[in-house]
PDB file of C-alpha atoms in Angstrom:
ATOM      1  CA  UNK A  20      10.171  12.515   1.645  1.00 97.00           C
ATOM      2  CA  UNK A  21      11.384   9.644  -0.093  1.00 98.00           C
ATOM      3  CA  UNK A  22       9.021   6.677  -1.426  1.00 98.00           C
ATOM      4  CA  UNK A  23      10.011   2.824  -1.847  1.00 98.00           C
ATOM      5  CA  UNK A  24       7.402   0.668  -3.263  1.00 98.00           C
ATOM      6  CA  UNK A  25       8.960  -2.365  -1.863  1.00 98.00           C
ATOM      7  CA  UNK A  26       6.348  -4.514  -2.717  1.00 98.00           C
ATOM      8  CA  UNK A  27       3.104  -3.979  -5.569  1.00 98.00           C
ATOM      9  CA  UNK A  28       1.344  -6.797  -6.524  1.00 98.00           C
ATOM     10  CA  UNK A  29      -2.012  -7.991  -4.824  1.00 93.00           C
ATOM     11  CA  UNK A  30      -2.571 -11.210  -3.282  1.00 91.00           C
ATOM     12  CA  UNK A  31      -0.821 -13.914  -4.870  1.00 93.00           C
ATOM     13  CA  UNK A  32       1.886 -11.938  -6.431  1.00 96.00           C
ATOM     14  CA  UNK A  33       3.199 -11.767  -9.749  1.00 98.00           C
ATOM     15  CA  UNK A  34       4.485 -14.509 -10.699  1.00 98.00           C
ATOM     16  CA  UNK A  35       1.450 -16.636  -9.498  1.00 97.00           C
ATOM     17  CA  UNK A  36       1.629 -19.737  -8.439  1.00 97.00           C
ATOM     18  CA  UNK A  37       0.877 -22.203 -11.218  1.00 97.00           C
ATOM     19  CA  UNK A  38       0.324 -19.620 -14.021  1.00 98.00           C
ATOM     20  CA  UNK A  39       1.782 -20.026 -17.738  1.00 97.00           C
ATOM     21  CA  UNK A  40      -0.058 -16.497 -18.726  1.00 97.00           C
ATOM     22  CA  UNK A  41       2.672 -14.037 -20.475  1.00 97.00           C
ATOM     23  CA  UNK A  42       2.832 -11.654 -17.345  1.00 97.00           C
ATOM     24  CA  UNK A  43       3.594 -14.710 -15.131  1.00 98.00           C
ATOM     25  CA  UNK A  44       6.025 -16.170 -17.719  1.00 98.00           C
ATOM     26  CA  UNK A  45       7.897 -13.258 -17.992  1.00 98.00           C
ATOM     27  CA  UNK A  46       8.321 -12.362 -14.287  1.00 98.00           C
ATOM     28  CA  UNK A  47       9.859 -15.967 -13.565  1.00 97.00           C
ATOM     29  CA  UNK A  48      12.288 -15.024 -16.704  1.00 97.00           C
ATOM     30  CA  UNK A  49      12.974 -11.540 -15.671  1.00 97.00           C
ATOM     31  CA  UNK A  50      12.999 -10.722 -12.243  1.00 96.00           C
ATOM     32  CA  UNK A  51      12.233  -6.648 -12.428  1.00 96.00           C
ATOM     33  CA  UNK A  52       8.635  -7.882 -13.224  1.00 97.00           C
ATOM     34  CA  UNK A  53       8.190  -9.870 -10.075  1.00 98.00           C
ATOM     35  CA  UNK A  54       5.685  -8.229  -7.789  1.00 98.00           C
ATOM     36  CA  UNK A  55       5.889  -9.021  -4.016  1.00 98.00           C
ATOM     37  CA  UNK A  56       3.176  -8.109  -1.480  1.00 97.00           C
ATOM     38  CA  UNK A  57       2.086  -4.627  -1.173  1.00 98.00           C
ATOM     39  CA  UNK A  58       4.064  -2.486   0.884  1.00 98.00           C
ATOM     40  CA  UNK A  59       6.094   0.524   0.359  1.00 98.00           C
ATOM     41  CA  UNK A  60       9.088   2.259   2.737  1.00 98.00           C
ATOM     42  CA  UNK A  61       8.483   5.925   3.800  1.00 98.00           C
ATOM     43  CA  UNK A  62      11.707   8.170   4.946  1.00 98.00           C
ATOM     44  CA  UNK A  63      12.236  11.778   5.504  1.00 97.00           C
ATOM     45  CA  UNK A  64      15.710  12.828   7.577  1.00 93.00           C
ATOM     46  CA  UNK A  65      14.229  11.394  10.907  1.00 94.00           C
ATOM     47  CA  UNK A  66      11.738   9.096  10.095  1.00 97.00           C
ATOM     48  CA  UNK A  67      11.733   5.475   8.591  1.00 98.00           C
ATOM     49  CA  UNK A  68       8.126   3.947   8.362  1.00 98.00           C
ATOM     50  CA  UNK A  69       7.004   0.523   6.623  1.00 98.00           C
ATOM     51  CA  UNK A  70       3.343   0.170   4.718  1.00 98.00           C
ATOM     52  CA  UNK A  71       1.966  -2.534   5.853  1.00 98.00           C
ATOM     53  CA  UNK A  72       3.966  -5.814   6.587  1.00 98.00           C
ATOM     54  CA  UNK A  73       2.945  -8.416   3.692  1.00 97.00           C
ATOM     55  CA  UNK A  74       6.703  -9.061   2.963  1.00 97.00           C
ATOM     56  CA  UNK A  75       8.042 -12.304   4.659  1.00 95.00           C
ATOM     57  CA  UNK A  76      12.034 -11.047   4.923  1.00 94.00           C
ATOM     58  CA  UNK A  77      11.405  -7.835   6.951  1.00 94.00           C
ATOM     59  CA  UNK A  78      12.726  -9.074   9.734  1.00 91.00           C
ATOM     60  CA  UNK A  79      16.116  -9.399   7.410  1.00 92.00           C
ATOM     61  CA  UNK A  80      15.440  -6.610   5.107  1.00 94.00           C
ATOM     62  CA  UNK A  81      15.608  -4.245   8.215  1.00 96.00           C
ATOM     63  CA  UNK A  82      17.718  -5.094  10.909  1.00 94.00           C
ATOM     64  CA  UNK A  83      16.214  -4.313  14.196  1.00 94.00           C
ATOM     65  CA  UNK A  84      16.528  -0.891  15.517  1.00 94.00           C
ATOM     66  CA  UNK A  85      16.113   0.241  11.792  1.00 96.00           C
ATOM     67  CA  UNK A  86      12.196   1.177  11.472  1.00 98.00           C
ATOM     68  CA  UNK A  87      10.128   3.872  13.760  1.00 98.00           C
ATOM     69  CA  UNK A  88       7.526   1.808  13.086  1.00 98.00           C
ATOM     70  CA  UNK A  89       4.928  -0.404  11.005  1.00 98.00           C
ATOM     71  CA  UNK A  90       1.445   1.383  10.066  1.00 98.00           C
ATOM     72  CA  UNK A  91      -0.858  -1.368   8.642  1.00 98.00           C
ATOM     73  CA  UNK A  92      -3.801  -0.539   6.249  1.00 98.00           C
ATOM     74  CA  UNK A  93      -5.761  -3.815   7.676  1.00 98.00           C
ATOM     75  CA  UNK A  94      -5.522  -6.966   8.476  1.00 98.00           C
ATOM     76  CA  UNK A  95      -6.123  -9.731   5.375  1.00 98.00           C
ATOM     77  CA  UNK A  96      -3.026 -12.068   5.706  1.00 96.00           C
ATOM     78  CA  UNK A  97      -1.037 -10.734   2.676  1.00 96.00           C
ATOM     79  CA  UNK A  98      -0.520  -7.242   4.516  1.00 98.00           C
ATOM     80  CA  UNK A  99       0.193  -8.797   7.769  1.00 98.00           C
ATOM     81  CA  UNK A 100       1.862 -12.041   7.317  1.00 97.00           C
ATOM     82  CA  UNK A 101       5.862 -10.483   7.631  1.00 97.00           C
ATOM     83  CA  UNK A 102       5.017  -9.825  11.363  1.00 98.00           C
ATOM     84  CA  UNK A 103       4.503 -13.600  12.465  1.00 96.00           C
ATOM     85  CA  UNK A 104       8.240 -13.859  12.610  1.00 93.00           C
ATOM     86  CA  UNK A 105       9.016 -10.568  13.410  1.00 96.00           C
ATOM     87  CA  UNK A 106       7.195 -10.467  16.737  1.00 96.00           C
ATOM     88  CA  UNK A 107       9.595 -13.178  18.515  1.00 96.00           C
ATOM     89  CA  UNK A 108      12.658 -10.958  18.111  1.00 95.00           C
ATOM     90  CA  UNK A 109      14.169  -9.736  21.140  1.00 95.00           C
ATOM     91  CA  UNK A 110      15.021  -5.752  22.348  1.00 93.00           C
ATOM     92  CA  UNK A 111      12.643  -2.488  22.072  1.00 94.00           C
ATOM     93  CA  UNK A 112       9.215  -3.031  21.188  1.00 96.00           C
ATOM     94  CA  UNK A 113       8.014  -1.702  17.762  1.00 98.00           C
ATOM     95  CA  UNK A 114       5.093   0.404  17.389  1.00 98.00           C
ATOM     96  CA  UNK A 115       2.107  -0.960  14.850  1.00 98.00           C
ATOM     97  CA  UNK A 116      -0.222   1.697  13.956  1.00 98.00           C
ATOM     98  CA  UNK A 117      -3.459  -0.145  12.810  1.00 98.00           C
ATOM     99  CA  UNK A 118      -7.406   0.690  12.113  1.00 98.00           C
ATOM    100  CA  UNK A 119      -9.609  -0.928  14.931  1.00 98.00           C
ATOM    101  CA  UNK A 120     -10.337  -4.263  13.878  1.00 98.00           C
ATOM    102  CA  UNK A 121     -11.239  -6.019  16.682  1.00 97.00           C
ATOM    103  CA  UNK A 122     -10.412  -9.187  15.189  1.00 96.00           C
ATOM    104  CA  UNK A 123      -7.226  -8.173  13.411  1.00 97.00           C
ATOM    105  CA  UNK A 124      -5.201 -11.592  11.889  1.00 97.00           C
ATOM    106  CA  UNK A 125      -4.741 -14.928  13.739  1.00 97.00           C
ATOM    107  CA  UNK A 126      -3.354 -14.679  16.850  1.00 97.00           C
ATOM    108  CA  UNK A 127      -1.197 -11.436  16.529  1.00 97.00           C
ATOM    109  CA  UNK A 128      -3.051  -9.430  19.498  1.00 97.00           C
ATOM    110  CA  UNK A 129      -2.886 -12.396  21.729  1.00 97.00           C
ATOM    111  CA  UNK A 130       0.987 -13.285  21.240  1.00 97.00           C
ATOM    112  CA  UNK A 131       2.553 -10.068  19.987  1.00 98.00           C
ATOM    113  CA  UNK A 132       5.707 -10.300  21.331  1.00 97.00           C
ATOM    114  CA  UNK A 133       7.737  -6.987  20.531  1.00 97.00           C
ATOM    115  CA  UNK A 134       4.877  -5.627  18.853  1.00 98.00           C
ATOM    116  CA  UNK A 135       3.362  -2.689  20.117  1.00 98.00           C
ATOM    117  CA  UNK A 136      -0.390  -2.499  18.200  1.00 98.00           C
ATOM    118  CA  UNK A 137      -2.015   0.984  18.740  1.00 98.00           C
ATOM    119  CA  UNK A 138      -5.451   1.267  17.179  1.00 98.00           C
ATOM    120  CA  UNK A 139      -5.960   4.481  15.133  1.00 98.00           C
ATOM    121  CA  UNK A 140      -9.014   6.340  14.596  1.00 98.00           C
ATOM    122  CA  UNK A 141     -10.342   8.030  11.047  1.00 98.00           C
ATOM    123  CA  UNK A 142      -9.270  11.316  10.039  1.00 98.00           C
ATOM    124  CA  UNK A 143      -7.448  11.706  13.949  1.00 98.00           C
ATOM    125  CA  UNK A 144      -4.123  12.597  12.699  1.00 98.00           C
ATOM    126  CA  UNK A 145      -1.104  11.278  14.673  1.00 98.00           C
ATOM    127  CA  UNK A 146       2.573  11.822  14.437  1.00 97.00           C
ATOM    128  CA  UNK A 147       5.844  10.214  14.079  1.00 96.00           C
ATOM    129  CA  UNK A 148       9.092  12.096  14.043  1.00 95.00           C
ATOM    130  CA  UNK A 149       8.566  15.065  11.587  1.00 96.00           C
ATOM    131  CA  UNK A 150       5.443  13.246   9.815  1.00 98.00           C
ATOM    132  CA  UNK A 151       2.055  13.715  10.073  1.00 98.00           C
ATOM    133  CA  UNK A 152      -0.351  11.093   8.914  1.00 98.00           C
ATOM    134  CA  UNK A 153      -4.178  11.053   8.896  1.00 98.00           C
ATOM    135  CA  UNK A 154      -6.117   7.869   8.443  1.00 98.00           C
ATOM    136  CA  UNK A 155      -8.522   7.689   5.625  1.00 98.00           C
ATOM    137  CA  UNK A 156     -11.331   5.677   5.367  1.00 98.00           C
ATOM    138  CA  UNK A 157     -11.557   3.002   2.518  1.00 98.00           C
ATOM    139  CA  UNK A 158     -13.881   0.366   0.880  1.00 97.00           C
ATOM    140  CA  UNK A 159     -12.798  -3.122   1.593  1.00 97.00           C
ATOM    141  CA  UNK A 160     -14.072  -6.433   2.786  1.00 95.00           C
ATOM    142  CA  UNK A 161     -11.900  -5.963   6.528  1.00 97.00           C
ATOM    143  CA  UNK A 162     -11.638  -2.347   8.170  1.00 98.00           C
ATOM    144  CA  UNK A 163      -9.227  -0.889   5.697  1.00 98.00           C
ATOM    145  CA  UNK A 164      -7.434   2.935   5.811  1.00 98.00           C
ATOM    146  CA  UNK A 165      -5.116   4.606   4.003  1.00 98.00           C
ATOM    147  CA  UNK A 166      -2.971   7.166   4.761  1.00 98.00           C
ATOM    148  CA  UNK A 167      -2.419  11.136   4.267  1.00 98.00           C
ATOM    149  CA  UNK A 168       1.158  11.446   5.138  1.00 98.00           C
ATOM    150  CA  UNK A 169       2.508  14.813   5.547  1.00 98.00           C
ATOM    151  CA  UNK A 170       6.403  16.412   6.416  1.00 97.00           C
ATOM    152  CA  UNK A 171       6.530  19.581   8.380  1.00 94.00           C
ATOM    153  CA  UNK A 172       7.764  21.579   5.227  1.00 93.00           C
ATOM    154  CA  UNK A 173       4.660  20.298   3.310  1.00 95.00           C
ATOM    155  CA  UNK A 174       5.111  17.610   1.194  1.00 97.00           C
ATOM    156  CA  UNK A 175       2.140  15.226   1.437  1.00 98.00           C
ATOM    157  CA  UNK A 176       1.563  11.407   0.134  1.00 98.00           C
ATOM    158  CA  UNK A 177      -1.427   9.260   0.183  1.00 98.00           C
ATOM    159  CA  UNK A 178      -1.379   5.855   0.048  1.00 98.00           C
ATOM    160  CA  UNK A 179      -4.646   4.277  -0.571  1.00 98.00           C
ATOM    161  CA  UNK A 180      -4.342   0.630  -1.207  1.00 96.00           C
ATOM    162  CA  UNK A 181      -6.892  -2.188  -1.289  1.00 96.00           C
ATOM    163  CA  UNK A 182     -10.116   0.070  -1.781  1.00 97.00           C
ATOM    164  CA  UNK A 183     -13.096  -0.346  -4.603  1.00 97.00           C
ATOM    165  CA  UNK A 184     -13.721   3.502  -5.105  1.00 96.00           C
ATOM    166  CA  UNK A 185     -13.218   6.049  -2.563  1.00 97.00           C
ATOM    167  CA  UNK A 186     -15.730   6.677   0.633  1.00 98.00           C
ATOM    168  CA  UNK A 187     -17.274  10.449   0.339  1.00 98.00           C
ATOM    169  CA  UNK A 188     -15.717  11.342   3.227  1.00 98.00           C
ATOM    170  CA  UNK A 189     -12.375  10.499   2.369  1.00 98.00           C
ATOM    171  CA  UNK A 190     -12.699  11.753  -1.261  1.00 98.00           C
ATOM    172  CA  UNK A 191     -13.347  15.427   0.361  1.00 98.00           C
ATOM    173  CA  UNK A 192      -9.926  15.135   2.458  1.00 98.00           C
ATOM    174  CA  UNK A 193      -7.716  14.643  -0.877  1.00 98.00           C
ATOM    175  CA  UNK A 194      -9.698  17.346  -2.341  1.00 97.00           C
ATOM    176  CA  UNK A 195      -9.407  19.910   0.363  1.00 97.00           C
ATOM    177  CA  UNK A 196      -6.274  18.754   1.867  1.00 97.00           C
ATOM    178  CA  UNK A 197      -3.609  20.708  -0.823  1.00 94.00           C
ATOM    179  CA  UNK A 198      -1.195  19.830  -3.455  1.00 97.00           C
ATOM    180  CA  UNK A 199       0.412  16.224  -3.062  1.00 98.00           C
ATOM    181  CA  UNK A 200       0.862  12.401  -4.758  1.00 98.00           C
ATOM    182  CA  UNK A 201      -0.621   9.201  -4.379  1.00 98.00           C
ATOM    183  CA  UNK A 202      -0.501   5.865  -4.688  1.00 98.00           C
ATOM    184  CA  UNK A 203      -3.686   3.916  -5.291  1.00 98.00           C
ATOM    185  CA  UNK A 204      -4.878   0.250  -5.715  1.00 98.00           C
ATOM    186  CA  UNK A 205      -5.372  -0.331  -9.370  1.00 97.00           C
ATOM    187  CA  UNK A 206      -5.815  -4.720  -9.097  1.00 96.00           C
ATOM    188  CA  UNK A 207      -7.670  -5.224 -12.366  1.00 96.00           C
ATOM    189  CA  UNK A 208      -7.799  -4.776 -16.153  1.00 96.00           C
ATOM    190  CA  UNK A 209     -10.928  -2.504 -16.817  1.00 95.00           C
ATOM    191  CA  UNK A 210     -14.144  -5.260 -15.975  1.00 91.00           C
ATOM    192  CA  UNK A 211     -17.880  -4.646 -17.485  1.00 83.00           C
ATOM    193  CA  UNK A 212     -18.828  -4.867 -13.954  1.00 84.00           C
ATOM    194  CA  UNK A 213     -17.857  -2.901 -10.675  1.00 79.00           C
ATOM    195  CA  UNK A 214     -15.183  -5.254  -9.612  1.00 85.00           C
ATOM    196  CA  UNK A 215     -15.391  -6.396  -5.300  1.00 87.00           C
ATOM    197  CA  UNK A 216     -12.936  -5.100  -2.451  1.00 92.00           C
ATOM    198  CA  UNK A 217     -10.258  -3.766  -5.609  1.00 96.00           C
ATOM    199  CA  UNK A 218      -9.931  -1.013  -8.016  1.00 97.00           C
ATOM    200  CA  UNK A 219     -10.265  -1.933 -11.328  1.00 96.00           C
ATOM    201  CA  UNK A 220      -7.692   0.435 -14.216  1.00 96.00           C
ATOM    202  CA  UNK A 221     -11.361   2.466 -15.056  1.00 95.00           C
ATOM    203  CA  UNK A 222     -12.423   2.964 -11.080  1.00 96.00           C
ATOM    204  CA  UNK A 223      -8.596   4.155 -10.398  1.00 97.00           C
ATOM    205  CA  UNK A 224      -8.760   6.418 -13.459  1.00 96.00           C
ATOM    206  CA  UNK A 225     -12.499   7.828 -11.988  1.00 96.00           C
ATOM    207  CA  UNK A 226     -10.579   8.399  -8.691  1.00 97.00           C
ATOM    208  CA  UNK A 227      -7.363  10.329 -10.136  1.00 97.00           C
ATOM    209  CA  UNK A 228      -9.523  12.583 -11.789  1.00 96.00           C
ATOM    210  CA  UNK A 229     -11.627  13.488  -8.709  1.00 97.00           C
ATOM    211  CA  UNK A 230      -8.815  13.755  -7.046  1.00 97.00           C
ATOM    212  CA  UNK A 231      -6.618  15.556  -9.010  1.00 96.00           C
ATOM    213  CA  UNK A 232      -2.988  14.576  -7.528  1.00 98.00           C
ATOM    214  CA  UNK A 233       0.169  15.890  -8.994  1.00 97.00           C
ATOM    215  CA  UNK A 234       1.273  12.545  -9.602  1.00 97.00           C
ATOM    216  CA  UNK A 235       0.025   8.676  -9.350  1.00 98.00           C
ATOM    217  CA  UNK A 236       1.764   5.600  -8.747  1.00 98.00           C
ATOM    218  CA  UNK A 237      -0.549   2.363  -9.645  1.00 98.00           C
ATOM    219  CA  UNK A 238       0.242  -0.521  -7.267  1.00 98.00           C
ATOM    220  CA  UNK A 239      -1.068  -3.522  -5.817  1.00 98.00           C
ATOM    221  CA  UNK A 240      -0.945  -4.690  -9.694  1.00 97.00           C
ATOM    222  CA  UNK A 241      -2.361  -8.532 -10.313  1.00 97.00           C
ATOM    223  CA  UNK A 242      -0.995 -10.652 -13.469  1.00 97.00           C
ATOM    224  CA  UNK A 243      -4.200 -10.099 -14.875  1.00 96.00           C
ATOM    225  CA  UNK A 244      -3.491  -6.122 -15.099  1.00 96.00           C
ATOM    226  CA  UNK A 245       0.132  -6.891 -15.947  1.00 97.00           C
ATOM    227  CA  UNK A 246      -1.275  -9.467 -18.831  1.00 97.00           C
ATOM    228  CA  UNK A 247      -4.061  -6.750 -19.966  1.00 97.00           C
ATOM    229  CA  UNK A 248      -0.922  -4.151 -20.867  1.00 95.00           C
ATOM    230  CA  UNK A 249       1.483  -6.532 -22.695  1.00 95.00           C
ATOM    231  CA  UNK A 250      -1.319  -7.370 -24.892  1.00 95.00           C
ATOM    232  CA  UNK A 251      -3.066  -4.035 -25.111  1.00 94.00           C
ATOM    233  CA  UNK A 252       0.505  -1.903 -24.930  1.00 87.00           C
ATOM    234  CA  UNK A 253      -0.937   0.347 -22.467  1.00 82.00           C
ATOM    235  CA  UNK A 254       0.202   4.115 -21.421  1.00 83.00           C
ATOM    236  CA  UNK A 255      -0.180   6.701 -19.317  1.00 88.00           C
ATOM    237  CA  UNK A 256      -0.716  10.439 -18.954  1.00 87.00           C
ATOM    238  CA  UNK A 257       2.663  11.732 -17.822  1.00 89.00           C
ATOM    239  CA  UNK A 258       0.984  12.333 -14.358  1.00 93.00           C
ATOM    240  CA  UNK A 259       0.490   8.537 -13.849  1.00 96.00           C
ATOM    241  CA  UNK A 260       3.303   5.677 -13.584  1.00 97.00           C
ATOM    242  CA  UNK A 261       3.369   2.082 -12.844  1.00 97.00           C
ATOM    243  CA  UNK A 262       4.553   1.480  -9.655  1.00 98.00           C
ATOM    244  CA  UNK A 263       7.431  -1.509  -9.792  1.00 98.00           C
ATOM    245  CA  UNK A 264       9.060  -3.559  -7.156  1.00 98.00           C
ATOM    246  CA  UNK A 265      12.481  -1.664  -5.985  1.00 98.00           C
ATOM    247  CA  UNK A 266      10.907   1.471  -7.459  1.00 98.00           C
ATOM    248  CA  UNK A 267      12.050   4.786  -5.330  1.00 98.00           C
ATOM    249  CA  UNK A 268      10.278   7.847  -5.331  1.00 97.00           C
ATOM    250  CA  UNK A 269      10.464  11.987  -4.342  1.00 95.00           C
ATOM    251  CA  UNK A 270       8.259  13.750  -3.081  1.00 93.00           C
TER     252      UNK A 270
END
């Protein structure tokens, strides 16, 4: 199974609009330190599945015909936005695997177009192609899930974006559920106080450790956690990485 992060910042992005701090500076210089919105690219030998749909150019970064389909963690704007284009194309309808927000974004139940939204249910696993993928519940302002995704020979991913800490229930999945990788929310620099709707570098820490992945990829990354590290020179345990734009992954 093969992991793109092809987008990691939060909302806003890196650089942000209007910003002269040294993590927005820098990205406008250098573009490996842009971030884009949150998404990453999932493919095994049959499968090729998006993470959420925050990126405006998917409807030119994959031709049609080219994705199985779209699973969404929720609905805020930033992780949805790419499919108000996408959903006039023309041809085969695309399946959009999404939690059961019965509001979802604007008015992408009413005109949908190709889009084919099926609501998911937490901890039902479904499949697609060879993987199997259970939704996980997590703590955010809109009905948010991640995702346990599994291949048939047993290599397993979870991708837990936009949460503050990790529901109980969810928590006792990773724990029980076998060897595998993730890649969490980790928005802030470490705050005094619990930080709303995000992870903040000390809550993501808290979680790996429960946890206990073989490996961690830190994404939806704001320019204040990009900021925090150039002035603090941060690192990581080898079992932890920053995840970066472009960045590709095995699992």
């Amino acid at each position: 199974m093969q992991i793109t992060f092809t987008g990691t910042a939060g909302a806003g992005g890196v650089p942000r609009y209007g910003c002269e701090c040294a993590a927005c500076v820098r990205a406008r210089q250098q573009p490996e330190y842009r971030r884009r919105p949150c998404s990453a690219l999932v493919e095994t030998n049959q499968v090729r599945l998006l993470l959420d749909a925050g990126l405006m150019d998917i409807h030119d970064q994959f031709p049609a015909g080219s994705l199985n389909a779209i699973v969404l963690t929720h609905f805020h704007a930033d992780h949805v936005q790419g499919l108000f284009h996408l959903r006039w194309g023309k041809g085969a309808r695309l399946p959009v695997f999404c939690p059961p927000d019965p509001d979802g974004c604007a008015d992408l139940y009413k005109n949908s177009g190709i889009l084919d939204f099926r609501h998911l249910e937490a901890f039902k696993p479904f499949e697609i192609g060879d993987l199997k993928i259970t939704p996980l519940p997590l703590n955010h302002s809109k009905i948010t899930y991640g995702y346990a995704i599994e291949t048939q020979s047993g290599q397993r991913f979870a991708y837990l974006t936009d949460t503050v800490g990790l529901p109980e229930n969810s928590m006792h999945f990773l724990k029980s559920w076998g060897p595998f990788s993730m890649a969490l929310d980790c928005s802030y620099p470490p705050k005094v106080h619990s930080p709303a709707n995000h992870n903040d570098y000390n809550l993501a820490l808290d979680i790996i450790n429960n946890a206990r992945p073989q490996k961690s990829w830190l994404t939806h990354l704001s320019h204040e956690l990009d900021l925090w590290r150039i002035e603090n020179n941060c690192k990581l345990e080898s079992n932890l990485a920053w995840a970066a734009d472009g960045l590709i992954v095995q699992v």
